[in-house]
Coordinates of C-alpha atoms and ligand atoms in Angstrom, one line a residue:
X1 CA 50.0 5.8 -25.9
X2 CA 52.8 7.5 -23.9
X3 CA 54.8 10.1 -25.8
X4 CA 59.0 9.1 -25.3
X5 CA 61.4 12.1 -24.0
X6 CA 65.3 11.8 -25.0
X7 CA 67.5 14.1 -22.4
X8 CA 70.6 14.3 -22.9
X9 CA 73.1 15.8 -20.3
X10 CA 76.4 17.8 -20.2
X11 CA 78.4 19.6 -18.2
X12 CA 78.0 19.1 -14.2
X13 CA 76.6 16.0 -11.4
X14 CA 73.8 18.6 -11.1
X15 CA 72.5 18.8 -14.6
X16 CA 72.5 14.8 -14.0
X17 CA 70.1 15.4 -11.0
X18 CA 68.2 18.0 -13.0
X19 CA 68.0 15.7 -16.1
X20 CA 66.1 13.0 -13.6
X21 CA 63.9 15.8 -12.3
X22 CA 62.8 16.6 -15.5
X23 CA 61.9 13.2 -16.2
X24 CA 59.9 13.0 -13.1
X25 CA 58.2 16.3 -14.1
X26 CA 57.1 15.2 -17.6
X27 CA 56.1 11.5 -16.0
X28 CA 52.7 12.7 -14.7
X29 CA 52.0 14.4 -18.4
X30 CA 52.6 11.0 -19.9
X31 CA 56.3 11.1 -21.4
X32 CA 58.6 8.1 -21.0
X33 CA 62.4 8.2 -21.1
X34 CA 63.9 6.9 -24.1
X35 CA 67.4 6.0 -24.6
X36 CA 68.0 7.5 -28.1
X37 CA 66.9 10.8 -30.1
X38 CA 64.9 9.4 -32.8
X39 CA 62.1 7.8 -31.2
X40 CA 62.1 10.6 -29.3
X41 CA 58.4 13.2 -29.5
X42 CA 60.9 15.4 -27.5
X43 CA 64.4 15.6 -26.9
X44 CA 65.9 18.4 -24.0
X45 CA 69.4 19.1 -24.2
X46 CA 70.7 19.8 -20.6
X47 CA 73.4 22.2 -21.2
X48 CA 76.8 23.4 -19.7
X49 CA 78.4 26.7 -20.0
X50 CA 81.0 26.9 -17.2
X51 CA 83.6 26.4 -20.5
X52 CA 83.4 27.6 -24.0
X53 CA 83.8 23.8 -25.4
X54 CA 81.2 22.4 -23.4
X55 CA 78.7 25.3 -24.9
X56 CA 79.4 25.0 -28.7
X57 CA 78.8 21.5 -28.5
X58 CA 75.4 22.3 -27.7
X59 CA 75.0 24.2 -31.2
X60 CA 76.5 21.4 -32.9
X61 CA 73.6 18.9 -31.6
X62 CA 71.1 20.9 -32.3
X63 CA 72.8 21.2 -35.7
X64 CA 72.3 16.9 -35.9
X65 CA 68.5 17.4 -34.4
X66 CA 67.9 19.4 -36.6
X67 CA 67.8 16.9 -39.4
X68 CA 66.0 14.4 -37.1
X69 CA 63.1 16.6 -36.7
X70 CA 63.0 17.9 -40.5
X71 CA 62.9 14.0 -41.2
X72 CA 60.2 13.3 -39.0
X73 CA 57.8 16.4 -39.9
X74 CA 58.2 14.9 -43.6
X75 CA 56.7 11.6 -42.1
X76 CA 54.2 14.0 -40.2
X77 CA 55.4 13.1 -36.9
X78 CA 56.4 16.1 -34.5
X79 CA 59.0 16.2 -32.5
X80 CA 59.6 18.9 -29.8
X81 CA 63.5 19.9 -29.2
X82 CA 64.0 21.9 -25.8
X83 CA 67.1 23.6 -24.4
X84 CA 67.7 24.0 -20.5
X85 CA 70.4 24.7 -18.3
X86 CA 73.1 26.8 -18.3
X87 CA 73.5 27.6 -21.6
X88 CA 70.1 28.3 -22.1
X89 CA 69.6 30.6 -19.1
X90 CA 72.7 32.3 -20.5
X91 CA 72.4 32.8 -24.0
X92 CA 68.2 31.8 -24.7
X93 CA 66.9 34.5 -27.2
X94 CA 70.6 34.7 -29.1
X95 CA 69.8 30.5 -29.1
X96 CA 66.7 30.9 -30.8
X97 CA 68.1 33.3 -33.0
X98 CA 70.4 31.1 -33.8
X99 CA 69.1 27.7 -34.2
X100 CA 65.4 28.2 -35.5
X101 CA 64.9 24.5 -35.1
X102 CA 64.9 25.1 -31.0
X103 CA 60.9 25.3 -30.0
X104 CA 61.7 25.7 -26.0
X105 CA 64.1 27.5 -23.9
X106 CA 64.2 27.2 -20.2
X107 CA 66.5 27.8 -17.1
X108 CA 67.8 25.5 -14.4
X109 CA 65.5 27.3 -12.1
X110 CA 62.4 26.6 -14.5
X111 CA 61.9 23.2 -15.1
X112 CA 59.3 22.4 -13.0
X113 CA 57.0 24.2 -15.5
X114 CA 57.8 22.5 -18.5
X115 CA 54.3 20.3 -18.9
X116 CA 52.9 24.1 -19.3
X117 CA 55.8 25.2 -21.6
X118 CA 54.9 22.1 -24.0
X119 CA 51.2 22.9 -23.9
X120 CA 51.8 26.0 -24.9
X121 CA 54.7 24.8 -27.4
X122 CA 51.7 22.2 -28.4
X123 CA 49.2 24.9 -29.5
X124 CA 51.7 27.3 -31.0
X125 CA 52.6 24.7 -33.5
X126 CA 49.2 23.7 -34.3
X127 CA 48.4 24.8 -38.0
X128 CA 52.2 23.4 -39.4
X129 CA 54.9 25.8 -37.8
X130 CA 58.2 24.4 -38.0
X131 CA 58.9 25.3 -34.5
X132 CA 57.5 26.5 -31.2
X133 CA 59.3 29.8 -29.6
X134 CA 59.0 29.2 -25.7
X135 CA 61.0 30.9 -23.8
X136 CA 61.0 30.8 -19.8
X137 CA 64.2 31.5 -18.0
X138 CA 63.2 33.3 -15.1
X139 CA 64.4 33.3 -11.7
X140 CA 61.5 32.6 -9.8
X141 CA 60.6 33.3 -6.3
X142 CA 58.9 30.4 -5.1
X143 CA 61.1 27.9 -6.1
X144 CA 61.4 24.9 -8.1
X145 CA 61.8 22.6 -5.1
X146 CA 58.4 23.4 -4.0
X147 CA 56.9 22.4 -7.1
X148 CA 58.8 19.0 -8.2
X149 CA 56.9 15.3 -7.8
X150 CA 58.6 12.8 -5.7
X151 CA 61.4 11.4 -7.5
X152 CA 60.6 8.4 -9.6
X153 CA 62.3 5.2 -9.8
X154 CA 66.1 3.4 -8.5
X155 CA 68.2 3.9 -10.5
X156 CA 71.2 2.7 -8.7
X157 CA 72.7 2.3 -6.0
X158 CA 74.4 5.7 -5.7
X159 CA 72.4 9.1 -5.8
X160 CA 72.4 12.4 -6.0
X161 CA 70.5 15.2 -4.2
X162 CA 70.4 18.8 -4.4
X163 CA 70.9 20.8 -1.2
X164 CA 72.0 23.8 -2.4
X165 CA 71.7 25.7 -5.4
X166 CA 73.6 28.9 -7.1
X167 CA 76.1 31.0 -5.6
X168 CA 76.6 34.6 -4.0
X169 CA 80.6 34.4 -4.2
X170 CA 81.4 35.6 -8.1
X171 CA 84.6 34.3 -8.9
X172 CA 85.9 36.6 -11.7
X173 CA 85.7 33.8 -14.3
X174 CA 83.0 31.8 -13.4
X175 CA 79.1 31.9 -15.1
X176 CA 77.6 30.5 -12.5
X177 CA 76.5 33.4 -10.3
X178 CA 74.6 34.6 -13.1
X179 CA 73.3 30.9 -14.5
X180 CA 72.6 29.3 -11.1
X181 CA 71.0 33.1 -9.9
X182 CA 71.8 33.5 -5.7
X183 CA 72.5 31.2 -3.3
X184 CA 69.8 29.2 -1.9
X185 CA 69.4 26.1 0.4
X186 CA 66.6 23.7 1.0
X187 CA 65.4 22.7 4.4
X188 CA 66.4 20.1 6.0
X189 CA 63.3 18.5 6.2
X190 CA 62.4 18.5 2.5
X191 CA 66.2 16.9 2.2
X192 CA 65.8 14.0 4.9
X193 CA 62.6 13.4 3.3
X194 CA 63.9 12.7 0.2
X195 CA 67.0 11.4 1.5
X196 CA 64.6 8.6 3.3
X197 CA 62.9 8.0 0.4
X198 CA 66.0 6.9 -2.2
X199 CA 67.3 4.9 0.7
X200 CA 63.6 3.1 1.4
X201 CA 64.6 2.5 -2.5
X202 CA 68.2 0.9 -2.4
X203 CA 70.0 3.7 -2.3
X204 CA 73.0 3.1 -0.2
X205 CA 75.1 6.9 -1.0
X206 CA 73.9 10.2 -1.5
X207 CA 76.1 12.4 -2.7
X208 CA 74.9 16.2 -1.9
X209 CA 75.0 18.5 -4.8
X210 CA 75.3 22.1 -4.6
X211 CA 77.3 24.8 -6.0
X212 CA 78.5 26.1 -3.4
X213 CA 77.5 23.0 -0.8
X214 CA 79.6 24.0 2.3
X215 CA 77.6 27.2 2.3
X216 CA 74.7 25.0 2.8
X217 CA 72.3 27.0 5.5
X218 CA 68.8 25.2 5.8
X219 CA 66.1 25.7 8.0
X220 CA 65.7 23.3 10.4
X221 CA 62.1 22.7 11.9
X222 CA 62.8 24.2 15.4
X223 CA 63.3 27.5 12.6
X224 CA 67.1 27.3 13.5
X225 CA 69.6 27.0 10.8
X226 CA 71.7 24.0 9.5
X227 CA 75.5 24.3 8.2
X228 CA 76.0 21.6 5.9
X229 CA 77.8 19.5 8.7
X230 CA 74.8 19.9 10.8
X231 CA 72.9 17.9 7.9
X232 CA 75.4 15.6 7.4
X233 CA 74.6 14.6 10.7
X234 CA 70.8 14.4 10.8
X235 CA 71.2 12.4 7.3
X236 CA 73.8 10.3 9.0
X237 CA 71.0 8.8 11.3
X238 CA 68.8 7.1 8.1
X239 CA 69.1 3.5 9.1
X240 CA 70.5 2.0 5.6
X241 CA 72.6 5.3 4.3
X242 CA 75.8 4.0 4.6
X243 CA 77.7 6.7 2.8
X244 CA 77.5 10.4 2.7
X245 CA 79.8 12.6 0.3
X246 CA 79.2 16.4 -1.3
X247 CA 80.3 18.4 -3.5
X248 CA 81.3 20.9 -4.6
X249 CA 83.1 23.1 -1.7
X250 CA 84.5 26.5 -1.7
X251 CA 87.5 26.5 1.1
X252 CA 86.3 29.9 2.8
X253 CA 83.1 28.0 4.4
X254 CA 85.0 24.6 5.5
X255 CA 83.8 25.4 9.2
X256 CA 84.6 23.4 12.2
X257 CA 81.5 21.4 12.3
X258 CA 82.6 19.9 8.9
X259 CA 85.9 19.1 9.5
X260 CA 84.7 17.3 12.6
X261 CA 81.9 15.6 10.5
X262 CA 84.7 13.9 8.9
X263 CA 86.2 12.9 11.7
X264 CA 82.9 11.7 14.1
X265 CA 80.6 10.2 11.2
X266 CA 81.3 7.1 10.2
X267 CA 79.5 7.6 7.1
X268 CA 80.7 11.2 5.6
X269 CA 83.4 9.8 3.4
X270 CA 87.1 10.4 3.5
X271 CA 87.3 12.3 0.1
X272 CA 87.1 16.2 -0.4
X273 CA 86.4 18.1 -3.5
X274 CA 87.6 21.5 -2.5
X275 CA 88.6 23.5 -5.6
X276 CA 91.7 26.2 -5.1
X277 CA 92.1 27.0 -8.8
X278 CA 95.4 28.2 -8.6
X279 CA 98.4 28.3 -6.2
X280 CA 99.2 31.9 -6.4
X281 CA 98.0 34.8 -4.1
X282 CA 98.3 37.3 -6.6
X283 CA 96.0 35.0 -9.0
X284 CA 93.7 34.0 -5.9
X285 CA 92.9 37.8 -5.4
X286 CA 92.4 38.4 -9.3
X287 CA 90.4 35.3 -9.4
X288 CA 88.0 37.0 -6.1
X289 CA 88.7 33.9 -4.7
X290 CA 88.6 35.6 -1.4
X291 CA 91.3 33.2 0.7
X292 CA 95.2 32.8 0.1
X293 CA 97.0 29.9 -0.3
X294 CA 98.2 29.7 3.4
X295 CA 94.5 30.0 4.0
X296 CA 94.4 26.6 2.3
X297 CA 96.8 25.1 3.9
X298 CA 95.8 25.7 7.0
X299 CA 92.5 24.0 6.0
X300 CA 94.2 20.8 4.6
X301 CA 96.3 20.9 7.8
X302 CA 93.1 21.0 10.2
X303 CA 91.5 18.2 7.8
X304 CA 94.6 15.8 7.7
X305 CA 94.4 15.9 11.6
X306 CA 90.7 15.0 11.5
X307 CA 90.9 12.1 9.1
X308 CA 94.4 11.3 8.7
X309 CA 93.6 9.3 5.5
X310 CA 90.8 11.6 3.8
X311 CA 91.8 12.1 -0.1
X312 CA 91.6 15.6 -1.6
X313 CA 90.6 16.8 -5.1
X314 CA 90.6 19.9 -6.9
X315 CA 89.9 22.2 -9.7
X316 CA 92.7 23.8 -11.3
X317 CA 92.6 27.0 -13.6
X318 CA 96.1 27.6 -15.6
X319 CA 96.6 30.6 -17.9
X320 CA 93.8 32.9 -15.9
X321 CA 94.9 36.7 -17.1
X322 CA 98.2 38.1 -15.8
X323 CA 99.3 34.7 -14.7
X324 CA 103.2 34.8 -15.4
X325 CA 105.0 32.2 -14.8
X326 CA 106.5 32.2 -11.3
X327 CA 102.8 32.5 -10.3
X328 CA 102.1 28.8 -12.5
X329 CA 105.2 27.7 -10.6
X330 CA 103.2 28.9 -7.1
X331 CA 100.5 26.2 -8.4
X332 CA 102.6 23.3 -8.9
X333 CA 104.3 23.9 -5.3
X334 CA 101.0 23.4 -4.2
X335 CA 100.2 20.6 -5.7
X336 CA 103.3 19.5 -4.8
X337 CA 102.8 20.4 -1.1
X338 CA 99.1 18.9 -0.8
X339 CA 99.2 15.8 -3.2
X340 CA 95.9 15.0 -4.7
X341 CA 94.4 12.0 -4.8
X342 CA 92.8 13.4 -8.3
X343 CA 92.0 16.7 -9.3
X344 CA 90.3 18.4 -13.0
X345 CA 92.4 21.2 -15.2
X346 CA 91.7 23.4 -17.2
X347 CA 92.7 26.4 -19.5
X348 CA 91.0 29.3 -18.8
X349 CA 88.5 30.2 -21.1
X350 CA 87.2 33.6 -21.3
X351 CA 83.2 33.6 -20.6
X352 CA 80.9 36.3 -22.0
X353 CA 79.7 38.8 -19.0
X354 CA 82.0 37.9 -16.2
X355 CA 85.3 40.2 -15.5
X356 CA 88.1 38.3 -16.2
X357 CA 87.1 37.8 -20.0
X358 CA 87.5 41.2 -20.7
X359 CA 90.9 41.8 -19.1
X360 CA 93.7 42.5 -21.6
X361 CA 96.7 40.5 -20.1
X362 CA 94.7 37.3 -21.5
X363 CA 97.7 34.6 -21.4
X364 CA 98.4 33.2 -25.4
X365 CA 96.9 29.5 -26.1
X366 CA 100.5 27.9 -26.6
X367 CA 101.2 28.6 -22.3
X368 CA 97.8 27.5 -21.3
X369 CA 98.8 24.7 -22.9
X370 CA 102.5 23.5 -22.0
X371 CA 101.3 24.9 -18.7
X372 CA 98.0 22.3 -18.6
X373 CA 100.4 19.6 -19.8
X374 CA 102.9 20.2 -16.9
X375 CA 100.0 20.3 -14.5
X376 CA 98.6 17.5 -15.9
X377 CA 101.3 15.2 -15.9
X378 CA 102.1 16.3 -12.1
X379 CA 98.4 15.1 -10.9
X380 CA 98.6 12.1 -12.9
X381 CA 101.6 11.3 -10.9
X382 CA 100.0 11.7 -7.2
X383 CA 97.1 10.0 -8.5
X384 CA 99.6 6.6 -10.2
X385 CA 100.8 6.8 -6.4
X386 CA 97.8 7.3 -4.5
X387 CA 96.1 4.5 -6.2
X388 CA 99.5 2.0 -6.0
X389 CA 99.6 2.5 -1.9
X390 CA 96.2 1.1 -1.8
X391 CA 97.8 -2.4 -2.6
X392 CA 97.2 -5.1 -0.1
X393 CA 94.8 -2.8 1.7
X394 CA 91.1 -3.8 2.2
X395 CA 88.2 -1.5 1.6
X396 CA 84.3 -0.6 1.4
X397 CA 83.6 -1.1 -2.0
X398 CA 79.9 0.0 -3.1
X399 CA 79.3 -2.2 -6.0
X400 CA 77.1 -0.4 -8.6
X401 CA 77.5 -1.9 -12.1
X402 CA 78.6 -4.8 -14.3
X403 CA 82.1 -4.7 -14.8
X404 CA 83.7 -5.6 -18.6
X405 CA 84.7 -8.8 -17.8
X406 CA 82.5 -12.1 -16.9
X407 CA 82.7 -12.1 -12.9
X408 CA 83.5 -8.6 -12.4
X409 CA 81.5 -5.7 -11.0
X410 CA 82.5 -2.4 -11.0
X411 CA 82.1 0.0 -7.6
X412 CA 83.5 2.8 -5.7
X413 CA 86.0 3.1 -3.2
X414 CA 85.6 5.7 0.1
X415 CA 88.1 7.5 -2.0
X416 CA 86.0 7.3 -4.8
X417 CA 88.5 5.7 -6.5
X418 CA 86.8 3.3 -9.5
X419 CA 86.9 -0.6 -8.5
X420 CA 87.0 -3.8 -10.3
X421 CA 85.8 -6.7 -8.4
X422 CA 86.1 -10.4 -9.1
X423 CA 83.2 -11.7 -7.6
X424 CA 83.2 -15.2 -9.1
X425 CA 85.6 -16.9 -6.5
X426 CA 83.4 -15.9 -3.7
X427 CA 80.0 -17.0 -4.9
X428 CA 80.3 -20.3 -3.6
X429 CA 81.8 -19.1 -0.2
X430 CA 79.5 -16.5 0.5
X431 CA 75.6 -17.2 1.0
X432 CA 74.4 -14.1 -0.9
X433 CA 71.5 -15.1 -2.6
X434 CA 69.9 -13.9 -6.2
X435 CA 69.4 -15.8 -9.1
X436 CA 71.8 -14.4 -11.8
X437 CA 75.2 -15.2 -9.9
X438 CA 76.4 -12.1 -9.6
X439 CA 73.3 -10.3 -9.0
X440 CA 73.4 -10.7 -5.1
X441 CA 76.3 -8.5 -4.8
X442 CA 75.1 -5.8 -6.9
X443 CA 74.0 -2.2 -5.3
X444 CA 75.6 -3.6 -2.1
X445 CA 78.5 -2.8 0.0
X446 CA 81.3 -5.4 -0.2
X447 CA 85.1 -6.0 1.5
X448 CA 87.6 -5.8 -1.0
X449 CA 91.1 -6.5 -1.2
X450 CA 93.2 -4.7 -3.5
X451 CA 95.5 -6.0 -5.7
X452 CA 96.3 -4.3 -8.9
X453 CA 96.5 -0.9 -9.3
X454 CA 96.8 1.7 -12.6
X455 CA 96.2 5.7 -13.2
X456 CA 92.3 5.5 -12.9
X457 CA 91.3 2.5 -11.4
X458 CA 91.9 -0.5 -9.0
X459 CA 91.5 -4.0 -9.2
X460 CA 90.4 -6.5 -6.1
X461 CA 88.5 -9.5 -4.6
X462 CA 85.7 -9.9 -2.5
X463 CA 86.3 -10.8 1.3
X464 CA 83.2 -10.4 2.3
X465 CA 79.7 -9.0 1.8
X466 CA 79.2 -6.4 4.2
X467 CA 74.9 -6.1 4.2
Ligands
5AD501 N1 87.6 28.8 -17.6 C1 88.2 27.6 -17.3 N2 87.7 26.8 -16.3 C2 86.7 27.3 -15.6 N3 86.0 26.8 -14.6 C3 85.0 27.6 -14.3 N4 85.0 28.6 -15.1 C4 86.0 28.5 -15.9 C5 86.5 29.2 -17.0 N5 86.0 30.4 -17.3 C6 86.4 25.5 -13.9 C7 86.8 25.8 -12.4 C8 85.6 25.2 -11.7 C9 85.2 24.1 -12.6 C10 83.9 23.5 -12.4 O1 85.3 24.6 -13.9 O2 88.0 25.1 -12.1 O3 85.9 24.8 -10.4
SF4_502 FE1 81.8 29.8 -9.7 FE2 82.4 28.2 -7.6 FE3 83.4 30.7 -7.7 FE4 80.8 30.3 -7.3 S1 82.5 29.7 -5.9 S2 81.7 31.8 -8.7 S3 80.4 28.5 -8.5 S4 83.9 29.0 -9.1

């Protein structure tokens, strides 16, 4: 009988792709995915630790499994609780220190051993112990990529897939140079492969993962190297991909041949996720962010001229040591200046080991937040706007899930902007085929119109199926 594996998945899109890699990992050794923790033999908790929150809610689940797995040893059934990720790379003997209950620890770069780390959890906890204390959270020199199984199963029909991994650039408050370990990029070969394969599946987008993804530099076959919009362009030849996107981006490698990817690929998406943190120079510097914000301009500048209608995000940091407030005014002129189509904020939050967290100009919780409010309110308003002047307009939409309402699916705009579609007027117009009415249009690429509009999503019909 197969055993059933819960995973459960915070922080990042690449803990997503990580969570499905596991699963293909632990397929071979005869563990199913299960939906819920308690018919789980083992649940993994794929953890986040870019932000203080996001880590102590890890404790607090293992706090509820806890009581799961004390409640099934009584009906002498065992279940296995594993921690991986961030977290775990970060913090793993203080965690099993801490939470007794945790039998395995592992790192984002060691998952593709867990079938051995279970074996050996397996036989430690033959003769009754409560728990197993595995612990594997090495960087490893051959690397995990050279060890995984083919992917398994669609899943939809957007994907992700990890081109890059970890980051050389230590930003003063960031964990992830030391979490991730040093930057590293596949070759482009293993990538188109796989790339081939989820589209030979259904998959219509990939979305490129990496930490630092415009650093991308894989090795090409001819033993040359590949910037990232050198891939986009050998992916962009898959008959069947119809969209591309990445993310995330740092704005010191947005080279030339990316910006122009933009502009000559049909299928690399007009949406950018390129973080700048914070307005400021005088932050910028503290923050080792190693470009100014005239740098950044300059790169939105040379963008907007390539794609005149490509949408930017960002990542904002308020309340970062030392940041008075002129310098918070310096970040809502830029936000001012460049107008997001969306962007994330947050308040800084000091993390353990990296240099910010132990300067002593540390900015007092009441600014951070009046100062994440103002920000807040100010993105929300480009994003109200952006989303209203796509009334009347027609669009791509990749339809990838039922919406609420009877009729409606829900999909993504090029501008990833979330989009409910009435299909129901269109199914006797359109020969689409499927037996469930709707199902036809789902997974595929449809012509919207748009007619509503709110803060996070849009509303439209079907003009036309598009494959
Ligand atoms: N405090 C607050 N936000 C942080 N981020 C990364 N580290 C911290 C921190 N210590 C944010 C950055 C990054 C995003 C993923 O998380 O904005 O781009
Ligand atoms: Fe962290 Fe991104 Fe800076 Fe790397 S570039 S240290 S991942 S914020």
């Amino acid at each position: 009988m197969s055993k059933k594996v819960f995973i459960k998945t915070y922080g990042c899109q690449m803990n997503v792709y990580d969570s499905k890699r596991m699963a293909d990992v632990l397929k071979p050794v005869g563990y199913e995915v299960s939906e819920n923790s308690d018919d789980a033999d083992l649940v993994i908790l794929n953890t986040c630790h870019i932000r203080e929150k996001a880590a102590e809610k890890v404790y607090s689940e293992i706090g509820r499994l806890k009581q799961t797995k004390e409640a099934k040893a009584s009906d002498g059934k065992n279940m296995y609780i594993a921690v991986a990720g961030c977290v775990a790379q970060a913090e793993g003997p203080e965690m099993m220190r801490r939470a007794p209950a945790i039998d395995m620890v592992l790192g984002p770069q060691t998952y593709h051993r867990l079938p051995d780390m279970l074996k050996t959890a397996e036989e430690q906890r033959t003769g009754g112990r409560k728990s197993a204390r595995v612990l594997d959270t090495d960087f490893p020199v051959d690397t995990k990529f050279d060890h995984l199984p083919e992917e398994s199963e669609y899943t939809g029909p957007a994907a992700f897939l990890t081109v890059q991994e970890g980051c050389d650039k230590f930003c003063t408050f960031c964990v992830v140079p030391y979490t991730r370990g040093a930057e590293y990029s596949r070759p482009v070969q293993d990538i188109v492969s796989e790339a081939k394969r989820l589209v030979a599946s259904g998959v219509v987008e990939i979305t490129l993962l990496g930490q630092n993804v415009n650093a991308y530099h894989g090795e090409l076959a001819s033993g040359e190297t590949a910037s990232l919009g050198g891939l986009i362009r050998e992916l962009s030849e898959i008959d069947g991909l119809g969209r591309i996107r990445y993310t995330t981006s740092h704005p010191r490698d947005m080279d030339d041949e990316l910006i122009f990817a933009h502009r000559d690929i049909d299928a690399c998406m007009p949406y950018l996720h390129l973080p700048v943190q914070s307005g400021s120079n005088a932050i910028l510097d503290a923050m080792n962010r190693k470009h100014t914000r005239e740098h950044y301009f300059d790169i939105i500048d040379r963008l907007r001229a390539a794609r005149p209608d490509l949408a930017l995000s960002s990542d904002f940091i308020v309340g970062f040591p030392g940041e008075t407030d002129q310098d918070f005014e310096d970040t809502m002129d830029l936000v001012r200046r460049v107008k997001y189509a969306s962007a994330y904020s947050f308040k800084y939050s000091p993390r353990p080991g990296t240099p910010a967290s132990v300067l002593e100009t540390q900015v007092p919780e009441e600014v951070k937040s009046e100062r994440l409010a103002r920000l807040q309110a100010l993105i929300n308003e480009h994003q109200l706007e952006f989303n209203t002047n796509s009334i009347g307009r027609e669009m791509d939409v990749l339809l990838e899930r039922p919406g609420k309402f009877e009729g409606q699916l829900l999909g993504r705009s090029p501008y990833l902007q979330a989009v409910h579609v009435d299909v129901s007027k269109a199914q006797n117009t359109l020969d689409v085929g499927g037996d469930n009415p709707y199902s036809g249009f789902m997974g595929k690429l449809v012509r919207v119109r748009i007619s509503e509009a709110g803060p996070n999503s849009l509303k439209g019909e079907l003009v036309s199926a598009l494959h």
